[in-house]
Structure formats: structure tokens, C-alpha cells
Amino acid sequence: MSWKEKLIIALDVSDAKQALGIVDMLGDYAGVFKVGFELFVSAGPKVVEDIHNKGKKVFLDLKFHDIPNTVTKAALAASRLGVYMFNVHTSGGLDMMKRCRDSVAELCLKENIQRPKIIGVTVLTSLDNGVLKNELSVSHGIKTHVKHLALLAQKAGLDGVVASPHEISLIKQHCGKGFLVVTPGIRPSWVPPDDQRRTATPKEALKNGADYIVMGRGILKQEDPIKALELISLEILTA
Ligand code: C5P
């Protein structure tokens, strides 16, 4: 798998036309395009269909977090949209994740749909130990918490987790190599972290074993996104 197939571009825009323009511009450079809250709420499921019509895969990043029944219904709808990957919050609990996973598997078998990869969100990359402890009352630290949530996601039968690049090796060590790690918080060495707190460069994240890296502003806010991608490519391919 080349690194470009591991690259997920975050379509963090509110307009379908703009999003589809990005897909056209970067279609040869990335394997998957991520539709998150902003785009989905503004443009609706049609934008997912439009990306599929361009022959591209979609990661539906809506981070479902609700009671098991509600999450499961949303997950079934996402599966019927034909997305490649979608995510749920691991803090929704084991029953929520398990029911979601089992219902999706059953539906996909029955309706002959390719089962989407179901990914659990652990601790957002915009949070750090201070926020976790002082605001969320989680005192055992990010690493322990991420490990706990990743193991819970694995127990529920999920395909992998979203985590920061700093926790990739920890997750692989405890959940095994085949358990997917999708990492946002990726910044080329010359780009500031913005609101992300646990960041790494694309090269570092891939070297640590990330299966997919999510990039938004680190590419799309650069003056020339294609040039930025080529520089990243060079950095990755240089030992
Ligand atoms: O612009 P930037 O590369 O920081 O964008 C990261 C993308 O990944 C955003 O769309 C954000 O919502 C998403 N994401 C994240 N942290 C997670 C899950 C998803 O930053 N834990």
C-alpha cells in the first residue's frame, strides 16, 4: 500500500461545490476523502454520493455518540450510503459499539453491501492531559485512557480506532498490528499545529505504524496544496 492510499483528506468546507473541487484537484494524491460535520450538515448525504460518483472512497467522520439504538440506526444509514469507513465514540460504551458493529455486519451480508470499516474515536487530538484531568475528571493520563478505550473498541469488534500519532505504537502493542489506527493531528514540519495538541509529521506518523493519516489544514490551507503534497512525499520517501 503506497502512502497516498493511506492519506485521508479532510474536506472541512461547507460547500459541496468546493468539496468536489478539492476531490478533483487531489484525487490522484489521496485514497480517501473525509466528510465531517461541517460538510455533511451543510450539503447532506448527496455530497457523499457525488464523491462516490467520482470513484473515490469516503470516510464519514460524524463521530456517532448516543444510545445504542440511535447509533445503530445512523450506522445502518451510513452503510447504505456505501461509505468506506465511519466512526463512533468509544466512550459511548461497549454495548453501543457492539450492537452497532453486529447490526452493520448483518445488514451488509443481507443486502450485499461492502461492510464499512468501523473506527472508534478514543481521545480527541485537540485534548491534552490537563484538559482530561481538570475538565473531564480523567486522572490516569491520556496514554492509559487511550489504551483502555482501544481495547474496549477491539472487544466490541470494531476495526480500529482514531488516535493521535503519539499513541500509535501503544495501540499496536496492545491490540495487535491488524487493528487499524487512523491518525489526525498531522502537520508537515513547516506548518503550525493550530488547535491540535498531540501532533506529528506525516513521516513520523507513518513510521510509527499509522494505517491512515488524516490531513486537513496542513494541505488545504497551504498556498499550493499540490506542492505541499509533493514536499510531504519527498520527505516521506527520503530515508
Ligand atoms: O486540519 P486538520 O488536519 O487539523 O484536520 C483534522 C481533521 O481530523 C478534522 O476534520 C477533525 O475533525 C478530524 N479529527 C480530529 N481528531 C479526531 C478525529 C477527527 O482532528 N480525534
Coordinates of N, CA, C and O and ligand atoms in Angstrom, one line a residue, residues 10-12 34 36-37 59 61 63 87 89 121-126 162-164 182-187 193-196 214-219 221, ligand 1:
A10 N -9.2 15.7 4.7 CA -10.4 16.2 5.4 C -11.0 17.3 4.6 O -10.4 18.4 4.4
L11 N -12.3 17.0 4.1 CA -13.0 18.1 3.3 C -13.7 19.0 4.3 O -14.9 19.0 4.4
D12 N -12.9 19.8 5.1 CA -13.5 20.6 6.1 C -14.0 22.0 5.5 O -13.4 23.0 5.7
K34 N -12.5 12.6 3.5 CA -13.3 12.6 4.8 C -14.4 13.7 4.8 O -14.1 14.9 4.6
G36 N -16.9 15.4 7.1 CA -17.2 15.6 8.6 C -18.4 16.4 8.8 O -19.2 16.6 7.9
F37 N -18.6 16.9 10.0 CA -19.8 17.6 10.4 C -20.2 18.8 9.5 O -21.3 18.9 9.0
F59 N -14.7 8.6 4.0 CA -14.7 8.3 5.5 C -15.7 9.3 6.0 O -15.5 10.5 6.0
D61 N -17.0 11.0 8.9 CA -16.5 11.3 10.2 C -17.6 12.1 11.0 O -17.5 13.3 11.2
K63 N -18.6 10.8 14.0 CA -18.4 10.5 15.5 C -19.7 10.2 16.2 O -20.0 10.9 17.2
N87 N -17.1 6.4 11.9 CA -16.7 6.3 13.3 C -17.7 6.5 14.3 O -18.8 7.2 14.1
H89 N -18.0 7.2 18.9 CA -17.2 7.4 20.1 C -17.1 6.2 20.9 O -18.1 5.6 21.3
V121 N -13.5 6.5 18.1 CA -12.8 7.7 18.5 C -12.3 7.5 19.9 O -13.2 7.2 20.8
T122 N -11.0 7.6 20.2 CA -10.6 7.5 21.6 C -10.6 8.9 22.2 O -11.6 9.3 22.6
V123 N -9.4 9.5 22.3 CA -9.3 10.8 22.9 C -9.0 11.8 21.8 O -8.0 11.6 21.1
L124 N -9.8 12.8 21.6 CA -9.6 13.8 20.5 C -8.1 14.4 20.6 O -7.6 14.6 21.7
T125 N -7.6 14.6 19.4 CA -6.2 15.1 19.3 C -6.1 16.5 19.8 O -5.0 17.1 19.9
S126 N -7.2 17.2 20.0 CA -7.2 18.6 20.5 C -7.2 18.6 22.0 O -7.1 19.7 22.6
V162 N -9.5 5.9 16.1 CA -8.8 7.1 15.8 C -8.0 7.5 17.0 O -8.6 7.5 18.1
A163 N -6.8 7.9 16.8 CA -6.0 8.3 18.0 C -4.9 9.2 17.5 O -4.6 9.3 16.3
S164 N -4.2 9.9 18.4 CA -3.2 10.8 18.0 C -1.9 10.0 17.5 O -1.8 8.8 18.0
V182 N -6.1 5.2 12.8 CA -6.3 6.3 11.9 C -5.9 7.6 12.7 O -6.4 7.8 13.8
T183 N -4.9 8.3 12.2 CA -4.4 9.4 13.0 C -4.6 10.8 12.4 O -4.0 11.1 11.3
P184 N -5.4 11.7 13.0 CA -5.4 13.1 12.7 C -4.3 13.8 13.5 O -3.4 13.1 14.1
G185 N -4.3 15.1 13.5 CA -3.2 15.9 14.2 C -1.9 15.8 13.4 O -0.9 15.8 14.0
I186 N -2.0 15.7 12.1 CA -0.8 15.6 11.3 C -0.5 16.9 10.7 O -1.3 17.6 10.1
R187 N 0.8 17.3 10.9 CA 1.3 18.6 10.4 C 2.6 18.4 9.8 O 3.5 17.8 10.4
P193 N 0.6 24.0 14.5 CA -0.3 23.0 15.0 C -1.8 23.4 15.0 O -2.7 22.6 15.1
D194 N -2.1 24.7 14.9 CA -3.4 25.2 15.1 C -4.0 24.8 16.4 O -3.3 24.9 17.4
D195 N -5.2 24.2 16.4 CA -5.9 23.8 17.7 C -5.5 22.4 18.1 O -6.0 21.9 19.1
Q196 N -4.7 21.7 17.3 CA -4.3 20.3 17.6 C -3.2 20.3 18.6 O -2.3 21.2 18.6
V214 N -4.9 11.4 8.6 CA -5.9 12.4 8.2 C -5.3 13.8 8.1 O -4.6 14.2 9.0
M215 N -5.4 14.4 6.9 CA -4.8 15.8 6.8 C -5.8 16.8 6.3 O -6.5 16.5 5.2
G216 N -6.0 17.9 7.0 CA -6.9 19.0 6.5 C -6.0 20.2 6.2 O -5.4 20.3 5.2
R217 N -6.0 21.1 7.3 CA -5.3 22.4 7.1 C -3.9 22.3 6.6 O -3.4 23.1 5.9
G218 N -3.2 21.2 7.1 CA -1.8 21.0 6.7 C -1.6 20.9 5.2 O -0.4 21.1 4.7
I219 N -2.6 20.7 4.4 CA -2.6 20.7 3.0 C -3.4 21.8 2.4 O -3.0 22.6 1.6
K221 N -4.8 24.5 3.6 CA -4.6 25.9 3.9 C -3.3 26.4 3.4 O -2.9 27.5 3.6
Ligands
C5P1 O1 -7.0 20.5 9.7 P1 -6.6 19.2 10.5 O2 -5.6 18.4 9.7 O3 -6.2 19.5 11.9 O4 -7.9 18.4 10.5 C1 -8.1 17.2 11.2 C2 -9.4 16.6 10.9 O5 -9.5 15.4 11.6 C3 -10.6 17.4 11.3 O6 -11.6 17.2 10.3 C4 -11.0 16.8 12.6 O7 -12.4 16.9 12.8 C5 -10.6 15.4 12.4 N1 -10.4 14.7 13.7 C6 -9.5 15.1 14.6 N2 -9.4 14.4 15.8 C7 -10.1 13.2 16.0 C8 -11.0 12.8 15.0 C9 -11.1 13.5 13.8 O8 -8.8 16.1 14.4 N3 -9.9 12.5 17.1

